[in-house]
Amino acid sequence: DAGITQSPRHKVTETGTPVTLRCHQTENHRYMYWYRQDPGHGLRLIHYSYGVKDTDKGEVSDGYSVSRSKTEDFLLTLESATSSQTSVYFCAIGRQAGTEAFFGQGTRLTVV
Amino acid sequence: QQQVKQSPQSLIVQKGGISIINCAYENTAFDYFPWYQQFPGKGPALLIAIRPDVSEKKEGRFTISFNKSAKQFSLHIMDSQPGDSATYFCAALTSRQLTFGSGTQLTVLP
């Protein structure tokens, strides 16, 4: 999977608790993305990063924050998890703007 | 709001048949159009991609047809096989963001 590791792979958490998902890459790609996948919606962009400490919002960013302190790591944080954030989360990486992205294996998050 | 509309939602074809999935977009700033294939429990994997200055691209049994004036593109899978059964996503890329269609679940019957 193009040198991308997502952790954890599965997580169950309670409503109102903070959750952090980690994406680690070994490809030294500049761009990193967080998507969520829900039935009938395809993949929707949450946040993305175009360099260390350079991030921007995607289509569904409310309730999520991100940080990128190193090229290889991109963290997604749910400050106070809600049931609507139950989803499968995918990290992706891209070498440069305007080219394809490569995806990790995903993290299945359940908020109860 | 950037959008990519994909159809059909699900598709069933017989082994050896042709599978056709269609996508339409609105934003003329999109300049790269990849297709992804996803198997259950896995992340999407790049299948084939095209730029808008080309009307068709073929890789093995997979062909993308692109109609810039109509803002439509499609994936054709020739001689479909049971191993092609998966979910297929079209996507469109601007300089920084990749926007996906809603996906098509393809089932190829043996």
PDB file of C-alpha atoms in Angstrom:
ATOM      1  CA  ASP A   1       0.000   0.000   0.000  1.00  0.00           C
ATOM      2  CA  ALA A   2       2.610   2.530  -1.164  1.00  0.00           C
ATOM      3  CA  GLY A   3       4.342   2.747   2.224  1.00  0.00           C
ATOM      4  CA  ILE A   4       1.355   4.050   4.166  1.00  0.00           C
ATOM      5  CA  THR A   5       0.464   2.830   7.639  1.00  0.00           C
ATOM      6  CA  GLN A   6      -2.693   3.844   9.438  1.00  0.00           C
ATOM      7  CA  SER A   7      -3.169   3.270  13.156  1.00  0.00           C
ATOM      8  CA  PRO A   8      -5.209   2.042  14.798  1.00  0.00           C
ATOM      9  CA  ARG A   9      -6.989  -0.140  12.227  1.00  0.00           C
ATOM     10  CA  HIS A  10     -10.088  -0.451  14.372  1.00  0.00           C
ATOM     11  CA  LYS A  11     -11.342   1.630  17.273  1.00  0.00           C
ATOM     12  CA  VAL A  12     -14.498   1.833  19.335  1.00  0.00           C
ATOM     13  CA  THR A  13     -14.907   4.949  21.433  1.00  0.00           C
ATOM     14  CA  GLU A  14     -17.605   6.675  23.442  1.00  0.00           C
ATOM     15  CA  THR A  15     -19.414   9.843  22.481  1.00  0.00           C
ATOM     16  CA  GLY A  16     -17.648  12.932  23.745  1.00  0.00           C
ATOM     17  CA  THR A  17     -14.175  11.433  23.992  1.00  0.00           C
ATOM     18  CA  PRO A  18     -11.211  12.704  21.975  1.00  0.00           C
ATOM     19  CA  VAL A  19      -9.782  10.410  19.308  1.00  0.00           C
ATOM     20  CA  THR A  20      -6.580  10.674  17.281  1.00  0.00           C
ATOM     21  CA  LEU A  21      -5.884   8.669  14.150  1.00  0.00           C
ATOM     22  CA  ARG A  22      -2.377   8.442  12.781  1.00  0.00           C
ATOM     23  CA  CYS A  23      -1.094   8.177   9.226  1.00  0.00           C
ATOM     24  CA  HIS A  24       2.563   7.389   8.670  1.00  0.00           C
ATOM     25  CA  GLN A  25       4.263   7.321   5.260  1.00  0.00           C
ATOM     26  CA  THR A  26       7.694   6.173   4.166  1.00  0.00           C
ATOM     27  CA  GLU A  27       7.506   7.639   0.635  1.00  0.00           C
ATOM     28  CA  ASN A  28       8.502  11.219   1.472  1.00  0.00           C
ATOM     29  CA  HIS A  29       5.456  12.490  -0.444  1.00  0.00           C
ATOM     30  CA  ARG A  30       4.576  16.137   0.026  1.00  0.00           C
ATOM     31  CA  TYR A  31       0.787  15.810   0.036  1.00  0.00           C
ATOM     32  CA  MET A  32      -1.231  13.910   2.630  1.00  0.00           C
ATOM     33  CA  TYR A  33      -4.992  13.621   2.870  1.00  0.00           C
ATOM     34  CA  TRP A  34      -7.655  12.372   5.248  1.00  0.00           C
ATOM     35  CA  TYR A  35     -10.896  11.038   3.773  1.00  0.00           C
ATOM     36  CA  ARG A  36     -13.940   9.433   5.296  1.00  0.00           C
ATOM     37  CA  GLN A  37     -15.954   6.793   3.493  1.00  0.00           C
ATOM     38  CA  ASP A  38     -19.653   6.309   4.109  1.00  0.00           C
ATOM     39  CA  PRO A  39     -22.211   4.292   2.113  1.00  0.00           C
ATOM     40  CA  GLY A  40     -23.729   6.356  -0.689  1.00  0.00           C
ATOM     41  CA  HIS A  41     -21.225   9.184  -0.287  1.00  0.00           C
ATOM     42  CA  GLY A  42     -18.045   7.754  -1.725  1.00  0.00           C
ATOM     43  CA  LEU A  43     -14.948   9.280  -0.202  1.00  0.00           C
ATOM     44  CA  ARG A  44     -15.134  12.801   1.149  1.00  0.00           C
ATOM     45  CA  LEU A  45     -12.116  14.933   1.924  1.00  0.00           C
ATOM     46  CA  ILE A  46     -11.771  16.042   5.545  1.00  0.00           C
ATOM     47  CA  HIS A  47      -8.425  17.864   5.596  1.00  0.00           C
ATOM     48  CA  TYR A  48      -5.246  17.786   3.602  1.00  0.00           C
ATOM     49  CA  SER A  49      -1.657  18.898   3.964  1.00  0.00           C
ATOM     50  CA  TYR A  50       0.685  20.251   1.310  1.00  0.00           C
ATOM     51  CA  GLY A  51       3.756  20.368   3.526  1.00  0.00           C
ATOM     52  CA  VAL A  52       4.946  20.349   7.117  1.00  0.00           C
ATOM     53  CA  LYS A  53       2.640  22.592   9.155  1.00  0.00           C
ATOM     54  CA  ASP A  54       0.703  23.495   5.981  1.00  0.00           C
ATOM     55  CA  THR A  55      -2.853  22.210   6.113  1.00  0.00           C
ATOM     56  CA  ASP A  56      -6.222  23.151   4.695  1.00  0.00           C
ATOM     57  CA  LYS A  57      -9.854  22.161   5.071  1.00  0.00           C
ATOM     58  CA  GLY A  58     -11.731  19.801   2.824  1.00  0.00           C
ATOM     59  CA  GLU A  59     -15.415  19.246   2.169  1.00  0.00           C
ATOM     60  CA  VAL A  60     -16.354  17.839   5.605  1.00  0.00           C
ATOM     61  CA  SER A  61     -13.915  19.404   8.073  1.00  0.00           C
ATOM     62  CA  ASP A  62     -16.326  20.362  10.882  1.00  0.00           C
ATOM     63  CA  GLY A  63     -15.492  18.490  14.091  1.00  0.00           C
ATOM     64  CA  TYR A  64     -12.014  17.487  12.892  1.00  0.00           C
ATOM     65  CA  SER A  65      -8.552  18.972  13.257  1.00  0.00           C
ATOM     66  CA  VAL A  66      -5.216  17.870  11.840  1.00  0.00           C
ATOM     67  CA  SER A  67      -1.545  18.357  12.466  1.00  0.00           C
ATOM     68  CA  ARG A  68       1.582  17.652  10.486  1.00  0.00           C
ATOM     69  CA  SER A  69       4.811  18.301  12.370  1.00  0.00           C
ATOM     70  CA  LYS A  70       6.906  15.930  10.251  1.00  0.00           C
ATOM     71  CA  THR A  71       6.780  14.991   6.576  1.00  0.00           C
ATOM     72  CA  GLU A  72       5.979  11.380   7.399  1.00  0.00           C
ATOM     73  CA  ASP A  73       3.146  11.835   9.913  1.00  0.00           C
ATOM     74  CA  PHE A  74      -0.343  13.297   9.514  1.00  0.00           C
ATOM     75  CA  LEU A  75      -2.662  13.158  12.522  1.00  0.00           C
ATOM     76  CA  LEU A  76      -6.445  13.459  12.455  1.00  0.00           C
ATOM     77  CA  THR A  77      -8.137  14.423  15.739  1.00  0.00           C
ATOM     78  CA  LEU A  78     -11.775  14.271  16.669  1.00  0.00           C
ATOM     79  CA  GLU A  79     -11.903  16.651  19.633  1.00  0.00           C
ATOM     80  CA  SER A  80     -15.210  15.282  20.940  1.00  0.00           C
ATOM     81  CA  ALA A  81     -16.409  12.266  19.010  1.00  0.00           C
ATOM     82  CA  THR A  82     -20.046  12.038  17.915  1.00  0.00           C
ATOM     83  CA  SER A  83     -22.026   9.131  16.488  1.00  0.00           C
ATOM     84  CA  SER A  84     -22.106  10.879  13.085  1.00  0.00           C
ATOM     85  CA  GLN A  85     -18.344  10.435  12.941  1.00  0.00           C
ATOM     86  CA  THR A  86     -18.682   6.655  12.855  1.00  0.00           C
ATOM     87  CA  SER A  87     -17.032   5.864   9.541  1.00  0.00           C
ATOM     88  CA  VAL A  88     -14.067   4.346   7.784  1.00  0.00           C
ATOM     89  CA  TYR A  89     -11.201   6.818   7.586  1.00  0.00           C
ATOM     90  CA  PHE A  90      -8.593   6.661   4.853  1.00  0.00           C
ATOM     91  CA  CYS A  91      -5.287   8.413   4.650  1.00  0.00           C
ATOM     92  CA  ALA A  92      -3.794   9.081   1.230  1.00  0.00           C
ATOM     93  CA  ILE A  93      -0.511  10.493  -0.022  1.00  0.00           C
ATOM     94  CA  GLY A  94       0.495  12.259  -3.214  1.00  0.00           C
ATOM     95  CA  ARG A  95       3.913  13.086  -4.585  1.00  0.00           C
ATOM     96  CA  GLN A  96       2.950  16.435  -6.087  1.00  0.00           C
ATOM     97  CA  ALA A  97      -0.039  18.557  -6.968  1.00  0.00           C
ATOM     98  CA  GLY A  98      -2.113  17.364  -9.873  1.00  0.00           C
ATOM     99  CA  THR A  99      -1.192  13.706  -9.639  1.00  0.00           C
ATOM    100  CA  GLU A 100      -2.860  10.617  -8.254  1.00  0.00           C
ATOM    101  CA  ALA A 101      -3.142   9.780  -4.579  1.00  0.00           C
ATOM    102  CA  PHE A 102      -2.286   6.446  -2.950  1.00  0.00           C
ATOM    103  CA  PHE A 103      -4.390   5.140  -0.113  1.00  0.00           C
ATOM    104  CA  GLY A 104      -3.767   3.342   3.151  1.00  0.00           C
ATOM    105  CA  GLN A 105      -5.780   0.389   4.444  1.00  0.00           C
ATOM    106  CA  GLY A 106      -8.211   2.470   6.442  1.00  0.00           C
ATOM    107  CA  THR A 107      -9.297   2.839  10.065  1.00  0.00           C
ATOM    108  CA  ARG A 108     -12.767   1.727  11.084  1.00  0.00           C
ATOM    109  CA  LEU A 109     -14.000   4.038  13.837  1.00  0.00           C
ATOM    110  CA  THR A 110     -17.176   3.356  15.780  1.00  0.00           C
ATOM    111  CA  VAL A 111     -18.545   5.986  18.157  1.00  0.00           C
ATOM    112  CA  VAL A 112     -21.077   4.568  20.616  1.00  0.00           C
TER     113      VAL A 112
ATOM    114  CA  GLN B   1     -19.133  22.961  -4.280  1.00  0.00           C
ATOM    115  CA  GLN B   2     -17.078  20.644  -6.398  1.00  0.00           C
ATOM    116  CA  GLN B   3     -19.046  17.618  -7.508  1.00  0.00           C
ATOM    117  CA  VAL B   4     -18.528  14.450  -9.438  1.00  0.00           C
ATOM    118  CA  LYS B   5     -21.680  12.461 -10.189  1.00  0.00           C
ATOM    119  CA  GLN B   6     -21.327   8.731 -10.804  1.00  0.00           C
ATOM    120  CA  SER B   7     -23.760   6.157 -12.167  1.00  0.00           C
ATOM    121  CA  PRO B   8     -24.989   3.498 -11.851  1.00  0.00           C
ATOM    122  CA  GLN B   9     -24.857   2.822  -8.129  1.00  0.00           C
ATOM    123  CA  SER B  10     -24.649  -0.915  -8.762  1.00  0.00           C
ATOM    124  CA  LEU B  11     -24.032  -3.029 -11.836  1.00  0.00           C
ATOM    125  CA  ILE B  12     -24.327  -6.744 -12.512  1.00  0.00           C
ATOM    126  CA  VAL B  13     -22.798  -8.242 -15.649  1.00  0.00           C
ATOM    127  CA  GLN B  14     -22.104 -11.721 -16.896  1.00  0.00           C
ATOM    128  CA  LYS B  15     -18.571 -13.027 -17.233  1.00  0.00           C
ATOM    129  CA  GLY B  16     -17.167 -11.910 -20.562  1.00  0.00           C
ATOM    130  CA  GLY B  17     -19.493  -8.933 -20.837  1.00  0.00           C
ATOM    131  CA  ILE B  18     -18.702  -5.219 -20.927  1.00  0.00           C
ATOM    132  CA  SER B  19     -19.064  -3.128 -17.773  1.00  0.00           C
ATOM    133  CA  ILE B  20     -19.655   0.592 -18.255  1.00  0.00           C
ATOM    134  CA  ILE B  21     -19.568   3.178 -15.462  1.00  0.00           C
ATOM    135  CA  ASN B  22     -20.259   6.841 -16.131  1.00  0.00           C
ATOM    136  CA  CYS B  23     -19.236  10.052 -14.412  1.00  0.00           C
ATOM    137  CA  ALA B  24     -20.013  13.716 -14.948  1.00  0.00           C
ATOM    138  CA  TYR B  25     -18.377  16.769 -13.452  1.00  0.00           C
ATOM    139  CA  GLU B  26     -19.116  20.453 -13.197  1.00  0.00           C
ATOM    140  CA  ASN B  27     -15.892  22.234 -12.336  1.00  0.00           C
ATOM    141  CA  THR B  28     -13.808  22.953 -15.429  1.00  0.00           C
ATOM    142  CA  ALA B  29     -10.770  23.421 -13.170  1.00  0.00           C
ATOM    143  CA  PHE B  30     -10.486  19.638 -12.843  1.00  0.00           C
ATOM    144  CA  ASP B  31      -7.459  18.554 -14.855  1.00  0.00           C
ATOM    145  CA  TYR B  32      -6.868  14.915 -13.996  1.00  0.00           C
ATOM    146  CA  PHE B  33      -9.385  12.089 -13.880  1.00  0.00           C
ATOM    147  CA  PRO B  34      -8.386   8.841 -12.150  1.00  0.00           C
ATOM    148  CA  TRP B  35     -10.435   5.725 -11.523  1.00  0.00           C
ATOM    149  CA  TYR B  36      -9.988   3.718  -8.362  1.00  0.00           C
ATOM    150  CA  GLN B  37     -10.862   0.105  -7.605  1.00  0.00           C
ATOM    151  CA  GLN B  38     -11.684  -0.971  -4.055  1.00  0.00           C
ATOM    152  CA  PHE B  39     -12.067  -4.470  -2.675  1.00  0.00           C
ATOM    153  CA  PRO B  40     -13.831  -5.086   0.666  1.00  0.00           C
ATOM    154  CA  GLY B  41     -11.647  -4.202   3.633  1.00  0.00           C
ATOM    155  CA  LYS B  42      -9.022  -2.509   1.477  1.00  0.00           C
ATOM    156  CA  GLY B  43      -8.175   1.026   0.532  1.00  0.00           C
ATOM    157  CA  PRO B  44      -8.928   2.311  -2.983  1.00  0.00           C
ATOM    158  CA  ALA B  45      -6.208   1.508  -5.514  1.00  0.00           C
ATOM    159  CA  LEU B  46      -5.482   3.520  -8.641  1.00  0.00           C
ATOM    160  CA  LEU B  47      -6.684   1.665 -11.732  1.00  0.00           C
ATOM    161  CA  ILE B  48      -6.268   4.033 -14.663  1.00  0.00           C
ATOM    162  CA  ALA B  49      -6.255   7.792 -15.203  1.00  0.00           C
ATOM    163  CA  ILE B  50      -6.623  10.337 -17.998  1.00  0.00           C
ATOM    164  CA  ARG B  51      -5.948  14.027 -18.619  1.00  0.00           C
ATOM    165  CA  PRO B  52      -8.513  16.166 -20.472  1.00  0.00           C
ATOM    166  CA  ASP B  53      -6.339  16.654 -23.554  1.00  0.00           C
ATOM    167  CA  VAL B  54      -6.851  12.979 -24.444  1.00  0.00           C
ATOM    168  CA  SER B  55     -10.188  11.473 -25.498  1.00  0.00           C
ATOM    169  CA  GLU B  56      -9.393   7.853 -24.714  1.00  0.00           C
ATOM    170  CA  LYS B  57      -6.891   5.813 -22.754  1.00  0.00           C
ATOM    171  CA  LYS B  58      -6.629   2.042 -22.733  1.00  0.00           C
ATOM    172  CA  GLU B  59      -4.741  -0.240 -20.368  1.00  0.00           C
ATOM    173  CA  GLY B  60      -5.397  -3.911 -20.918  1.00  0.00           C
ATOM    174  CA  ARG B  61      -9.117  -4.564 -20.500  1.00  0.00           C
ATOM    175  CA  PHE B  62      -9.753  -1.122 -18.980  1.00  0.00           C
ATOM    176  CA  THR B  63     -10.546   1.948 -21.109  1.00  0.00           C
ATOM    177  CA  ILE B  64     -11.397   5.508 -20.119  1.00  0.00           C
ATOM    178  CA  SER B  65     -13.427   7.556 -22.590  1.00  0.00           C
ATOM    179  CA  PHE B  66     -13.377  11.307 -22.022  1.00  0.00           C
ATOM    180  CA  ASN B  67     -15.728  13.937 -23.483  1.00  0.00           C
ATOM    181  CA  LYS B  68     -14.458  17.364 -22.489  1.00  0.00           C
ATOM    182  CA  SER B  69     -17.269  19.365 -24.077  1.00  0.00           C
ATOM    183  CA  ALA B  70     -19.920  17.301 -22.285  1.00  0.00           C
ATOM    184  CA  LYS B  71     -17.864  17.171 -19.074  1.00  0.00           C
ATOM    185  CA  GLN B  72     -18.317  13.421 -18.908  1.00  0.00           C
ATOM    186  CA  PHE B  73     -16.027  10.440 -18.678  1.00  0.00           C
ATOM    187  CA  SER B  74     -16.574   6.721 -18.427  1.00  0.00           C
ATOM    188  CA  LEU B  75     -14.811   3.488 -17.558  1.00  0.00           C
ATOM    189  CA  HIS B  76     -15.244   0.462 -19.802  1.00  0.00           C
ATOM    190  CA  ILE B  77     -14.186  -2.971 -18.602  1.00  0.00           C
ATOM    191  CA  MET B  78     -13.979  -5.386 -21.493  1.00  0.00           C
ATOM    192  CA  ASP B  79     -14.297  -9.164 -21.033  1.00  0.00           C
ATOM    193  CA  SER B  80     -15.361  -8.645 -17.410  1.00  0.00           C
ATOM    194  CA  GLN B  81     -14.201 -11.331 -14.979  1.00  0.00           C
ATOM    195  CA  PRO B  82     -15.470 -12.392 -11.525  1.00  0.00           C
ATOM    196  CA  GLY B  83     -12.198 -11.034 -10.104  1.00  0.00           C
ATOM    197  CA  ASP B  84     -13.252  -7.568 -11.303  1.00  0.00           C
ATOM    198  CA  SER B  85     -16.089  -7.607  -8.761  1.00  0.00           C
ATOM    199  CA  ALA B  86     -15.346  -4.560  -6.603  1.00  0.00           C
ATOM    200  CA  THR B  87     -16.430  -0.999  -5.996  1.00  0.00           C
ATOM    201  CA  TYR B  88     -15.232   1.510  -8.571  1.00  0.00           C
ATOM    202  CA  PHE B  89     -14.830   5.218  -7.938  1.00  0.00           C
ATOM    203  CA  CYS B  90     -14.269   7.924 -10.477  1.00  0.00           C
ATOM    204  CA  ALA B  91     -12.460  11.024  -9.266  1.00  0.00           C
ATOM    205  CA  ALA B  92     -11.412  14.437 -10.458  1.00  0.00           C
ATOM    206  CA  LEU B  93      -8.408  16.411  -9.380  1.00  0.00           C
ATOM    207  CA  THR B  94      -7.623  20.086  -9.150  1.00  0.00           C
ATOM    208  CA  SER B  95      -4.183  21.292  -8.141  1.00  0.00           C
ATOM    209  CA  ARG B  96      -4.605  20.101  -4.555  1.00  0.00           C
ATOM    210  CA  GLN B  97      -7.888  18.301  -4.035  1.00  0.00           C
ATOM    211  CA  LEU B  98      -9.166  14.945  -5.271  1.00  0.00           C
ATOM    212  CA  THR B  99     -12.978  14.751  -5.421  1.00  0.00           C
ATOM    213  CA  PHE B 100     -14.663  11.361  -5.676  1.00  0.00           C
ATOM    214  CA  GLY B 101     -17.899  10.087  -7.150  1.00  0.00           C
ATOM    215  CA  SER B 102     -20.212   8.065  -4.941  1.00  0.00           C
ATOM    216  CA  GLY B 103     -19.025   4.694  -6.251  1.00  0.00           C
ATOM    217  CA  THR B 104     -20.365   1.789  -8.309  1.00  0.00           C
ATOM    218  CA  GLN B 105     -20.545  -1.708  -6.907  1.00  0.00           C
ATOM    219  CA  LEU B 106     -19.765  -4.085  -9.766  1.00  0.00           C
ATOM    220  CA  THR B 107     -20.664  -7.766  -9.587  1.00  0.00           C
ATOM    221  CA  VAL B 108     -19.496 -10.066 -12.361  1.00  0.00           C
ATOM    222  CA  LEU B 109     -21.382 -13.345 -12.409  1.00  0.00           C
ATOM    223  CA  PRO B 110     -19.451 -16.514 -13.317  1.00  0.00           C
TER     224      PRO B 110
END
